[in-house]
Coordinates of C-alpha atoms and ligand atoms in Angstrom, one line a residue:
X3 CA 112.1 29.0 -73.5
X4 CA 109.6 30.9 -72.4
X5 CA 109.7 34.7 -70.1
X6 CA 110.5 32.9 -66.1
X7 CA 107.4 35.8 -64.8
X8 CA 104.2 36.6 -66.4
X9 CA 102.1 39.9 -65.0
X10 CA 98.7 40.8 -64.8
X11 CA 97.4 43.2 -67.2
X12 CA 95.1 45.7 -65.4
X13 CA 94.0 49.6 -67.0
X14 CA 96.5 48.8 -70.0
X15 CA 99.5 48.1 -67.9
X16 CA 101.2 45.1 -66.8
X17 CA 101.6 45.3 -62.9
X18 CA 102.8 43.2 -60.0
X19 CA 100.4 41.0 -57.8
X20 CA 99.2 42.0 -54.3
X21 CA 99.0 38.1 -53.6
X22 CA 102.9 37.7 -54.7
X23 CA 103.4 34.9 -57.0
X24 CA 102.8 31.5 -58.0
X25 CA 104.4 28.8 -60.0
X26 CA 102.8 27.7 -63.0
X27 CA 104.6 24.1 -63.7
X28 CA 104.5 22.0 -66.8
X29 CA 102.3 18.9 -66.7
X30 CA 104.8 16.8 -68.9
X31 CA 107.3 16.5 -66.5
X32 CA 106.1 18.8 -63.2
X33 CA 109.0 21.4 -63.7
X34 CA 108.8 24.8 -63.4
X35 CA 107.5 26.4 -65.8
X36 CA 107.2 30.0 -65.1
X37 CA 105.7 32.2 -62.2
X38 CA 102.9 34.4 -62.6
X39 CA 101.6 37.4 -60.6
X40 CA 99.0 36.6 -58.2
X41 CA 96.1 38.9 -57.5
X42 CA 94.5 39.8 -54.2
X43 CA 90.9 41.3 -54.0
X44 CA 92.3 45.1 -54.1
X45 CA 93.9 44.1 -57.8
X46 CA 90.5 42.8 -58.7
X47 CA 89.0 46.4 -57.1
X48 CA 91.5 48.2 -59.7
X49 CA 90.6 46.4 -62.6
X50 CA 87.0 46.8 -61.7
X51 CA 87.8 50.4 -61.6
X52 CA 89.6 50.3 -64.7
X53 CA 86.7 48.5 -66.6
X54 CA 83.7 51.4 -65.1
X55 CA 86.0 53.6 -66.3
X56 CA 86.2 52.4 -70.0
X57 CA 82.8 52.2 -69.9
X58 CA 81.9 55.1 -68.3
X59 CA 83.9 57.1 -71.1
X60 CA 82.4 54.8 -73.4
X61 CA 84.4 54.3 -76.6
X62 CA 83.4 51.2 -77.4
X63 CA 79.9 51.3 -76.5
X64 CA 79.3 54.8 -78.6
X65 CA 80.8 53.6 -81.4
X66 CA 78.7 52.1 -84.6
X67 CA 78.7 48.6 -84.0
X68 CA 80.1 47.5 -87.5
X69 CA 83.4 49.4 -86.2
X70 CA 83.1 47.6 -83.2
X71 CA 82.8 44.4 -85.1
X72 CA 85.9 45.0 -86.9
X73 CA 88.1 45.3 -83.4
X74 CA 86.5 42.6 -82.1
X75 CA 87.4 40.7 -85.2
X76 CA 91.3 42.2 -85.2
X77 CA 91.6 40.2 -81.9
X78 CA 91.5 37.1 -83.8
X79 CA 93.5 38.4 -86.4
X80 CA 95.9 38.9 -84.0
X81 CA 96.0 35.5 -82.8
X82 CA 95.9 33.9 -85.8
X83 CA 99.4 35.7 -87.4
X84 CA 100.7 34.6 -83.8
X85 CA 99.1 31.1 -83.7
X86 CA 102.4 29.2 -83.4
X87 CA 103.7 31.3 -80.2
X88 CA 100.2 31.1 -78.3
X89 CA 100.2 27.3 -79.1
X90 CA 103.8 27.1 -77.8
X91 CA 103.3 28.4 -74.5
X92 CA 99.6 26.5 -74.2
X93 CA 101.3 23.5 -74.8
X94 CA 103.9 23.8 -72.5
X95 CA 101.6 25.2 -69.4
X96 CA 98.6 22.7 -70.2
X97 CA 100.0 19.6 -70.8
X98 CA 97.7 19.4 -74.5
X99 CA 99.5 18.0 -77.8
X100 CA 100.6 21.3 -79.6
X101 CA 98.1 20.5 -82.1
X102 CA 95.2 20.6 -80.2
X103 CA 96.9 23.8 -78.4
X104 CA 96.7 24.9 -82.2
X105 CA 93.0 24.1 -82.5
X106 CA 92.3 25.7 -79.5
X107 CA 94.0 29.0 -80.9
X108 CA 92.3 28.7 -84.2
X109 CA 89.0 28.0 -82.3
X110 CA 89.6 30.9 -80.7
X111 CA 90.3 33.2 -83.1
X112 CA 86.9 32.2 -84.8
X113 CA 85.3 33.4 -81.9
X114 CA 86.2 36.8 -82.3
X115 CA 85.4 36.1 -86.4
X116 CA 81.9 35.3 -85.3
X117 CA 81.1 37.4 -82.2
X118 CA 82.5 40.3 -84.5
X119 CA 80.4 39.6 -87.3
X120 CA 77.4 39.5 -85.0
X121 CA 78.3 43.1 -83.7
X122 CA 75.6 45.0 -86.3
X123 CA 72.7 42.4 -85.9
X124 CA 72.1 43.4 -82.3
X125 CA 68.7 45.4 -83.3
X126 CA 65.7 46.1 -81.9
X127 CA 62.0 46.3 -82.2
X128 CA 59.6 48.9 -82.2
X129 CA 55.7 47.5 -80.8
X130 CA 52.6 49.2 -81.5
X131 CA 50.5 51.0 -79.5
X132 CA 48.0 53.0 -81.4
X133 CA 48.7 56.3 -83.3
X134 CA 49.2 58.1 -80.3
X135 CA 52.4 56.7 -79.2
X136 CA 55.8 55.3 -81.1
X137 CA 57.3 52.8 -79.1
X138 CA 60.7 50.9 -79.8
X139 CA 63.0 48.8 -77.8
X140 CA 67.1 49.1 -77.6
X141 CA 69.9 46.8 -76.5
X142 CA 72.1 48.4 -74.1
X143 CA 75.6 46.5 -72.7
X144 CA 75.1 45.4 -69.4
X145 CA 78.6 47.0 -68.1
X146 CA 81.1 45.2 -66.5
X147 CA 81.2 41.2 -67.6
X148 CA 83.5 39.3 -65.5
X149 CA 84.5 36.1 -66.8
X150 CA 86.3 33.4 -64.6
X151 CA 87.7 30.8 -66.2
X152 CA 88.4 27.1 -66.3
X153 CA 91.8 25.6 -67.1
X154 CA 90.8 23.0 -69.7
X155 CA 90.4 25.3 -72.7
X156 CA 92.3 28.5 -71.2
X157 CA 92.5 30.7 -74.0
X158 CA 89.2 29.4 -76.2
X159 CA 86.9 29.8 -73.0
X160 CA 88.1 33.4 -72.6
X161 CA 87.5 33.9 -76.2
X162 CA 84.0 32.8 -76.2
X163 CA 82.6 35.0 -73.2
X164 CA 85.3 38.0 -74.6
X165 CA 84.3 38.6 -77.8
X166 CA 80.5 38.2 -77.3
X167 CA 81.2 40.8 -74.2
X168 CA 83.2 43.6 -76.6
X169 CA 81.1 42.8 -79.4
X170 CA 78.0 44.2 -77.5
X171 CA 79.9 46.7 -76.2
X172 CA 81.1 45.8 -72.4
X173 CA 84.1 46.2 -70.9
X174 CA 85.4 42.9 -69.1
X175 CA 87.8 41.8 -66.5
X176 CA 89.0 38.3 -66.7
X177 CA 90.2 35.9 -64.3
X178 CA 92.8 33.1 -65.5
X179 CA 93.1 29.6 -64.1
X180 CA 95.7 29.0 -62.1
X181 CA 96.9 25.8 -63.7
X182 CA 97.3 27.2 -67.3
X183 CA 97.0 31.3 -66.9
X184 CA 100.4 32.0 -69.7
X185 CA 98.7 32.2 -73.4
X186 CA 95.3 33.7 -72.2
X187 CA 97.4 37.1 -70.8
X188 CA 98.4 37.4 -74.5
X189 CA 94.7 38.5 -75.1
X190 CA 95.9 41.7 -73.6
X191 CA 98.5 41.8 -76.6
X192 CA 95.6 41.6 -78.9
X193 CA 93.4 44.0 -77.6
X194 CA 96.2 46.6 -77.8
X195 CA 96.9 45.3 -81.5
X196 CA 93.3 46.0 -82.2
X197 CA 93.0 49.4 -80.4
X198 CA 90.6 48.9 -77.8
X199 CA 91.2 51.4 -75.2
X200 CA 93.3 50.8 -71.8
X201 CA 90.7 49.2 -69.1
X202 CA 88.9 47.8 -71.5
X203 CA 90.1 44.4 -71.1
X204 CA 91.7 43.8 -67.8
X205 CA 92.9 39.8 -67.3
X206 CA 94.5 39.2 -64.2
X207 CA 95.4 35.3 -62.3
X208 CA 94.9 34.5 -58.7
X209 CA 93.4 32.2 -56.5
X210 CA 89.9 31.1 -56.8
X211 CA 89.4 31.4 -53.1
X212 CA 90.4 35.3 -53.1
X213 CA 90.7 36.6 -56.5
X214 CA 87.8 34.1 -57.7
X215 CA 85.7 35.0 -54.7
X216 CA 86.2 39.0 -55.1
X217 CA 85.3 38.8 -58.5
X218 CA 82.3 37.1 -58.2
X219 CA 81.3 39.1 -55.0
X220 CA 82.2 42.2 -56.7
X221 CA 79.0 45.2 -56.0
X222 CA 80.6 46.9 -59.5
X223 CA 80.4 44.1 -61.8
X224 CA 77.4 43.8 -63.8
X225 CA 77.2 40.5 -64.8
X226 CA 79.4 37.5 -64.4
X227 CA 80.1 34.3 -66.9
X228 CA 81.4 31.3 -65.3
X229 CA 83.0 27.8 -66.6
X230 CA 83.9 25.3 -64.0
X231 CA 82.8 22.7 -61.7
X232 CA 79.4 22.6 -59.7
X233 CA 80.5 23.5 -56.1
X234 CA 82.3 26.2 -57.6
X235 CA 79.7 27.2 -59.7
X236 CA 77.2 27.3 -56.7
X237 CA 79.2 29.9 -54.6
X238 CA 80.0 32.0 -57.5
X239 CA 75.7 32.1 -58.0
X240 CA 75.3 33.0 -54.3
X241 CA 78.1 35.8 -54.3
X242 CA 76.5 36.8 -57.3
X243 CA 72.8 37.1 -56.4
X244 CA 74.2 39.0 -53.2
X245 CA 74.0 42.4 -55.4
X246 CA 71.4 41.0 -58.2
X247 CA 73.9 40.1 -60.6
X248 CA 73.2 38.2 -63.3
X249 CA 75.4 34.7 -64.1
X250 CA 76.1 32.4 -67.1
X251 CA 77.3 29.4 -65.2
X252 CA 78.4 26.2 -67.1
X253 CA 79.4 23.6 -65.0
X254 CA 79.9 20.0 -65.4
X255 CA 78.5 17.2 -67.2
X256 CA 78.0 13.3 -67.3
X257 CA 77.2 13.1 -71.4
X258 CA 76.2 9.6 -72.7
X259 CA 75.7 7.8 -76.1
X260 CA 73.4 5.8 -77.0
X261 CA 74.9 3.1 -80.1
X262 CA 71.6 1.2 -81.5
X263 CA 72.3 -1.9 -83.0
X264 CA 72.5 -0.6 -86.6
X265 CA 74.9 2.0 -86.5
X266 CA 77.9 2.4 -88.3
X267 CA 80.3 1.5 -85.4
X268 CA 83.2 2.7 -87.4
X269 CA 82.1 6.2 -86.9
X270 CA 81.5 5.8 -83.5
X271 CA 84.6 4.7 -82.5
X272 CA 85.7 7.9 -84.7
X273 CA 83.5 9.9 -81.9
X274 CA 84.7 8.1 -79.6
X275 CA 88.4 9.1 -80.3
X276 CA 87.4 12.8 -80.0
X277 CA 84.5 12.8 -77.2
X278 CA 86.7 11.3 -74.6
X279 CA 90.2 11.4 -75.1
X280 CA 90.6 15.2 -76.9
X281 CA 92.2 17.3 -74.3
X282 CA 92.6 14.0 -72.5
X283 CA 88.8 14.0 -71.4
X284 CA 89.1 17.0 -70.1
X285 CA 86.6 18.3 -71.5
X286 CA 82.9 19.7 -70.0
X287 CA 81.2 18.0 -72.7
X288 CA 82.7 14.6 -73.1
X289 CA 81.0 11.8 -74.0
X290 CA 81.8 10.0 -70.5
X291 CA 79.5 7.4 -70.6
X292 CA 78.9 4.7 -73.7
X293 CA 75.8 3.2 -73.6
X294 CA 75.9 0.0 -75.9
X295 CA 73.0 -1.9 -76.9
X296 CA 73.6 -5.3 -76.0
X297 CA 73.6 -6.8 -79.7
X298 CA 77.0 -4.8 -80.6
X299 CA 78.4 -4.3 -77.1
X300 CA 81.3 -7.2 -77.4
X301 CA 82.3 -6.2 -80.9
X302 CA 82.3 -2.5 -80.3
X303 CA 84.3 -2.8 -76.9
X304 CA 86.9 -4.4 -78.8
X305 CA 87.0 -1.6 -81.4
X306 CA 87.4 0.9 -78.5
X307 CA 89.6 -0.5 -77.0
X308 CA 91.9 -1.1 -80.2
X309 CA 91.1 3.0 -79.9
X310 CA 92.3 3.3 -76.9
X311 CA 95.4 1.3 -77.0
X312 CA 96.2 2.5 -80.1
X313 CA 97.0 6.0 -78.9
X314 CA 100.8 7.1 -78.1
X315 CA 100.8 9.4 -75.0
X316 CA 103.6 11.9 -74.0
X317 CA 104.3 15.2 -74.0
X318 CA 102.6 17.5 -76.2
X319 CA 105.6 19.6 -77.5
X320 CA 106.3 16.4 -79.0
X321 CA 103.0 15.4 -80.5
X322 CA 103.4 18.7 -82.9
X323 CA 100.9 17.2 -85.8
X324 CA 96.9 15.5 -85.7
X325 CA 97.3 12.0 -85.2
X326 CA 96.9 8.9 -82.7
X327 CA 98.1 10.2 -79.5
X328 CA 97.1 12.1 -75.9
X329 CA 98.7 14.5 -73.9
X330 CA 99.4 14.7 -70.0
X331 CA 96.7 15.9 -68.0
X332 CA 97.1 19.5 -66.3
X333 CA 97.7 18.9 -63.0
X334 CA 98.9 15.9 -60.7
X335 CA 95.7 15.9 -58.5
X336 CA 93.2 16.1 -61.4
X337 CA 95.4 13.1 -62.9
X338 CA 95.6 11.2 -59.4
X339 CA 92.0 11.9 -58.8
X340 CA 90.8 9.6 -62.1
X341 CA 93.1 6.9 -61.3
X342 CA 91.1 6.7 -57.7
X343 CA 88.1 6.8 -60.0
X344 CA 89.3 4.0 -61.9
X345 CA 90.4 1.6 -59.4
X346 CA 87.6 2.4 -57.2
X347 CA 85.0 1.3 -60.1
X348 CA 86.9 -1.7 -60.6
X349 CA 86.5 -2.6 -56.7
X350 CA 82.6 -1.6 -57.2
X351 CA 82.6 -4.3 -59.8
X352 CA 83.7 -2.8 -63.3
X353 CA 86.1 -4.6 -65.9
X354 CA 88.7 -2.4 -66.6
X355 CA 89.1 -3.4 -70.1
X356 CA 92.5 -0.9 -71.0
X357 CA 94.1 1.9 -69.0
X358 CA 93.7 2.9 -65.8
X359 CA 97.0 3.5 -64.6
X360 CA 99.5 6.5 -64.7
X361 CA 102.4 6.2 -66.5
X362 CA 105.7 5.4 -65.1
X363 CA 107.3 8.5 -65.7
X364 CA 107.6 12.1 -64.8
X365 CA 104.5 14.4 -65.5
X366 CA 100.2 13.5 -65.4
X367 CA 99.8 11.1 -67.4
X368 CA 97.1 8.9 -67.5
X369 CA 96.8 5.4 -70.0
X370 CA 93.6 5.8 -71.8
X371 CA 90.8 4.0 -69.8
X372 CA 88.0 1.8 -71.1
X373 CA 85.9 0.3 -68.1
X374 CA 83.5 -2.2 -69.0
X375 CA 80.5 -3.9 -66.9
X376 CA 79.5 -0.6 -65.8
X377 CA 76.0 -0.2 -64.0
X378 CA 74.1 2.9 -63.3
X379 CA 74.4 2.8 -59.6
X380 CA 78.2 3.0 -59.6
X381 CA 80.2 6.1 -58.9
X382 CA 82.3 5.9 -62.4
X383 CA 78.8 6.2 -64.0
X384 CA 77.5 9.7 -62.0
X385 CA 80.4 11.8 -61.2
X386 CA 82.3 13.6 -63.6
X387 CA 86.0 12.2 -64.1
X388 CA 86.9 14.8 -66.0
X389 CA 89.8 12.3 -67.6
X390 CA 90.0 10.1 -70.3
X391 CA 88.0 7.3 -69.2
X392 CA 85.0 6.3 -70.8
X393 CA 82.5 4.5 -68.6
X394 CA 80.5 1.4 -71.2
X395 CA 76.8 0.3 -69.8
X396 CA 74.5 -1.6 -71.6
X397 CA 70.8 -1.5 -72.6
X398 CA 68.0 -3.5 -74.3
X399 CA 66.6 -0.8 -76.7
X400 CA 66.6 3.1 -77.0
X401 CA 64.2 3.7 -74.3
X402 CA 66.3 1.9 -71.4
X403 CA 69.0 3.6 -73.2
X404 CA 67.2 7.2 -72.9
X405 CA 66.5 6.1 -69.4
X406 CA 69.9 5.5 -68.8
X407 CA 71.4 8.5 -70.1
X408 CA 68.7 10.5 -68.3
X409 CA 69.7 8.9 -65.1
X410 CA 72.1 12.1 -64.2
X411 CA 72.2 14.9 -62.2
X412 CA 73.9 16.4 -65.0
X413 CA 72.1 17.4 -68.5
X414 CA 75.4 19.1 -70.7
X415 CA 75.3 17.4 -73.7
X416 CA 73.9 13.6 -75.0
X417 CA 74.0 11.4 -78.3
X418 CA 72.5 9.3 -80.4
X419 CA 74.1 6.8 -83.0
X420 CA 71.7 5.3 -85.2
X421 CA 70.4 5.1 -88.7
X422 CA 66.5 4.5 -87.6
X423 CA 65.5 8.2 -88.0
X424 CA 62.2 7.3 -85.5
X425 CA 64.7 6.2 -82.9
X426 CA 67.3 9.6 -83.4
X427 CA 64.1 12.0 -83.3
X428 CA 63.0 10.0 -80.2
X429 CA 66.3 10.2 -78.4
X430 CA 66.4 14.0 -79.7
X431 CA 63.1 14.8 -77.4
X432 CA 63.4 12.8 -74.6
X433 CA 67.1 13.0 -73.5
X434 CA 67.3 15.5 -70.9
X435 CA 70.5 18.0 -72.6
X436 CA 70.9 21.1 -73.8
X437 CA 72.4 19.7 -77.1
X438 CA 72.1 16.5 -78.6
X439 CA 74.5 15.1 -81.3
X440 CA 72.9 12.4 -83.7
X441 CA 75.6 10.3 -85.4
X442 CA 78.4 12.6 -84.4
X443 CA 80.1 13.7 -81.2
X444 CA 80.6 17.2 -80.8
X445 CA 78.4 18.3 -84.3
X446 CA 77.9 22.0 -84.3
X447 CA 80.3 25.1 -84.0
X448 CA 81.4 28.4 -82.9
X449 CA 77.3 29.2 -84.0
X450 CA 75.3 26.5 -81.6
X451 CA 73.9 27.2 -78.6
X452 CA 75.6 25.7 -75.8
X453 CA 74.3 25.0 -72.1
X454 CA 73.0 22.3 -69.5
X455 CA 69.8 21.2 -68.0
X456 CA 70.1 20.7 -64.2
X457 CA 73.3 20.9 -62.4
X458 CA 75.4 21.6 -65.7
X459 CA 74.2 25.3 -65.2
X460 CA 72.1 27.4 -67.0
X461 CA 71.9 30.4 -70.1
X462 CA 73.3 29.8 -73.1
X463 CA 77.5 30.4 -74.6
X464 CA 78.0 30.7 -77.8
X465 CA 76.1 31.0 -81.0
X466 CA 73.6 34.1 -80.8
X467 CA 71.7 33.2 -78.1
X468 CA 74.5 34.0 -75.8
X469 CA 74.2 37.8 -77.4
X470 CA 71.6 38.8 -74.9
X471 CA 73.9 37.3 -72.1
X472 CA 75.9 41.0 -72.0
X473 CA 73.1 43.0 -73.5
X474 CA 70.1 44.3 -71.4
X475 CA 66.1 45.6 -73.3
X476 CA 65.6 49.0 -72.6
X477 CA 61.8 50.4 -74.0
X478 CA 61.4 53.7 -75.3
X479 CA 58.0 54.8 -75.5
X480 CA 56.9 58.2 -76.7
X481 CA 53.6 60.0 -76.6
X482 CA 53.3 62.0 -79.7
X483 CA 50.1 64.2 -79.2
Ligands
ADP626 P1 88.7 22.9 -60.7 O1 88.3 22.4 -59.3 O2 88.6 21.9 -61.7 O3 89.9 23.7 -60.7 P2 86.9 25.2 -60.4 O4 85.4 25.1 -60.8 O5 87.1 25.2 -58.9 O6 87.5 23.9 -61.1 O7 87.6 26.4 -61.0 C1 87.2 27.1 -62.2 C2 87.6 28.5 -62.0 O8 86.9 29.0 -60.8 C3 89.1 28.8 -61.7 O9 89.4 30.0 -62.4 C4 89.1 29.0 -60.2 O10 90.2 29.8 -59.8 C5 87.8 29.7 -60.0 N1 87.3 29.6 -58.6 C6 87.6 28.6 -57.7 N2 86.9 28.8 -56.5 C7 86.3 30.0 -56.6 C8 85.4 30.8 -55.8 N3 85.1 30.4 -54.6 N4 84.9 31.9 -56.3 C9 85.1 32.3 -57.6 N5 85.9 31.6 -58.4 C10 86.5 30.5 -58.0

């Protein structure tokens, strides 16, 4: 059982929405789960407010930044000693197994390990200009980071753009999901545990449409950090560049691997497993699209789809350990949308090979999908399902295959499987993504840069490129005689 109304958490306090309320429901069986405050654009005003006024006084800005470290570094010791409650209620409000909800907790936590460790290496420069001047640069926080985020990794999203923001000194004000906003208002819990002043940290949930929109429109904010879908993504950069302010926006993808002939199809298939149906595809950077070279596309289909069918799916309170199974899916139009995907593909001329269809009980649950006979030109193969449904194409050699994966609007993510170190290096240059993974999906950490090319946004999360995200270069330059 979990607490039937869940507040915002605005200027250290937990407070009432202006919006009223909205149900939060649980994606394993579409009950009720809980109700949460919603916020209206004069709640996002007061937690703006709140925020300037942390920053105006300036604790956390003033301090050394190794201290700073260390409370951004409590945060995650907070979630860890709590781990099993966050991944509880996680579970329960996002439909995940409660071991990925537990993976997504840990991950999180090693953001604020990281981001906190990274607090004192923020240094800067001094550039010569004769004897007659000394000249150095600083890093100053840009102020007020906003942070909207997505519902597929709730509390791990907010982690990555939190820590980094508090790290570098900024105060922030987050706004939830409204799918899955329960575990991420615990942050608030954290940031008292770790003594960061009141306003500090503001979360609060509402609608994207008015709490979203007043955010993102917001003349006090100073910069804003964004995780969701293109459209979205689009009007948040317009409200945005309305008063100059800066945006981190990563949106979606359409990731493909490329399998060469001699790779070890074994470990694909392992990549497989996690690129498309962890989280239940839901996932920015899934690998969507497998691009099979015609020599080992029959044999490898039939390994995926072993995959595939091999994986139990059901609620996640009751897939409590790491294993062969899939959770629902968070919400009933998200699942209902990549069924449509499915059996539209199939009428444009795809094989569904396993899956496609939700399952005949309560809750969003979708079968695991493999669609086969899948050509570039088809829907399924450009537009992000955002499910777990893995789209198979086929090419003659690494440069159709290159051409293939290039063949996207999108440009989050792409991969390589192959022992031929010529063809990996050549796949690593040419395929248009902001990361590329060779033999493994999803290779890299809490330390890699992370980002698109074209529609799938642009900056960088994560690693320390996304340091100078919050921070902005002030010179100093003095004239000494
Ligand atoms: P989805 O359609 O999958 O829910 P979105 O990209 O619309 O994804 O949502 C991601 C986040 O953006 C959510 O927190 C949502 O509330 C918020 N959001 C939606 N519309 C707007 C908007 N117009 N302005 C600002 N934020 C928005």
């Amino acid at each position: 059982m979990i607490k039937s109304y869940w507040q915002n958490y605005i200027n250290g306090s937990y407070v009432d929405g202006g919006a009223g309320r909205m149900v939060v429901d649980n994606p394993a069986d579409g009950s009720q789960l809980a109700e949460v405050a919603l916020a209206n654009a004069r709640d996002v005003d007061a937690a703006v407010a709140a925020a300037r006024a942390a920053h105006e006084q300036g604790y956390l800005r003033k301090l050394r930044p190794v201290e700073r470290g260390r409370i951004v570094r409590k945060m995650g010791d907070y979630l860890l000693e709590h781990k099993e409650r966050f991944a509880d209620i996680l579970t329960l409000e996002s439909g995940k197994p409660y071991w990925e909800a537990v993976i997504e907790i840990e991950g999180s936590a090693r953001y604020f390990e990281y981001y906190g460790n990274q607090a004192e290496t923020v240094e800067g420069k001094s550039i010569p200009l004769g004897d007659a001047y000394f000249d150095f640069t600083t890093y100053e926080p840009l102020g007020i980071s906003a942070q909207i985020i997505p519902w597929n990794y709730p509390v791990e999203m907010t982690a990555r753009g939190v820590a980094a923001a508090l790290a570098t000194g900024n105060a922030c004000v987050v706004k939830s999901p409204e799918q899955d906003p329960l575990a991420l208002s615990l942050l608030g819990e954290a940031a008292e545990a770790a003594g960061l002043p009141k306003g500090q940290l503001n979360i609060l949930c509402g609608t994207g449409i008015e709490a979203g929109a007043a955010l993102a429109g917001h003349p006090d904010i100073d910069q804003i950090v964004f995780t969701g879908s293109v459209g979205t993504g689009i009007a948040v950069a317009k409200a945005a560049a309305s008063h100059v302010t800066p945006a981190v926006l990563e949106l979606g993808g359409k990731s493909a691997a490329i399998v060469m002939p001699d790779a070890d199809i074994d470990n694909l298939v392992e990549s497989v497993r996690w690129g498309i149906f962890f989280n239940a595809g839901q996932v920015c950077s899934a690998m969507s699209r497998l691009i099979l070279h015609k020599d080992i596309h029959d044999e490898t289909v039939e390994k995926i789809t072993a995959l595939a069918d091999s994986l139990s799916v059901g609620p996640g309170t009751e897939r409590r350990e790491f294993g062969a199974n899939m959770g629902a899916m968070v919400s009933e139009v998200q699942r209902d949308r990549a069924e449509n995907m499915v059996a539209e593909a199939a009428q444009q001329g795809a094989t569904i090979a396993t899956g496609g269809h939700k399952l005949n009980r309560p809750g969003w649950f979708l079968e695991p999908t493999i669609v086969t006979d899948v050509t570039p030109d088809m829907t399924i193969a450009r537009e992000e399902v955002f499910g777990p449904v893995l789209s198979v194409l086929k090419c003659d050699d690494v440069e159709s295959g290159i051409s293939i994966a290039n063949d996207s609007e999108y440009g989050l993510v792409g991969g390589i499987f192959t022992q031929d170190v010529d063809k990996a290096n050549k796949a690593a240059q040419q395929i248009r993504a902001g990361q590329v993974f060779i033999n493994e999906w999803f290779a890299g950490g809490v330390e890699t840069p992370f980002g698109g090319f074209g529609k799938s946004g642009y900056g960088r999360e994560k690693g320390r490129e996304a340091l100078w995200n919050y921070v902005q270069t002030k010179n100093i330059a003095y004239r000494l005689r």
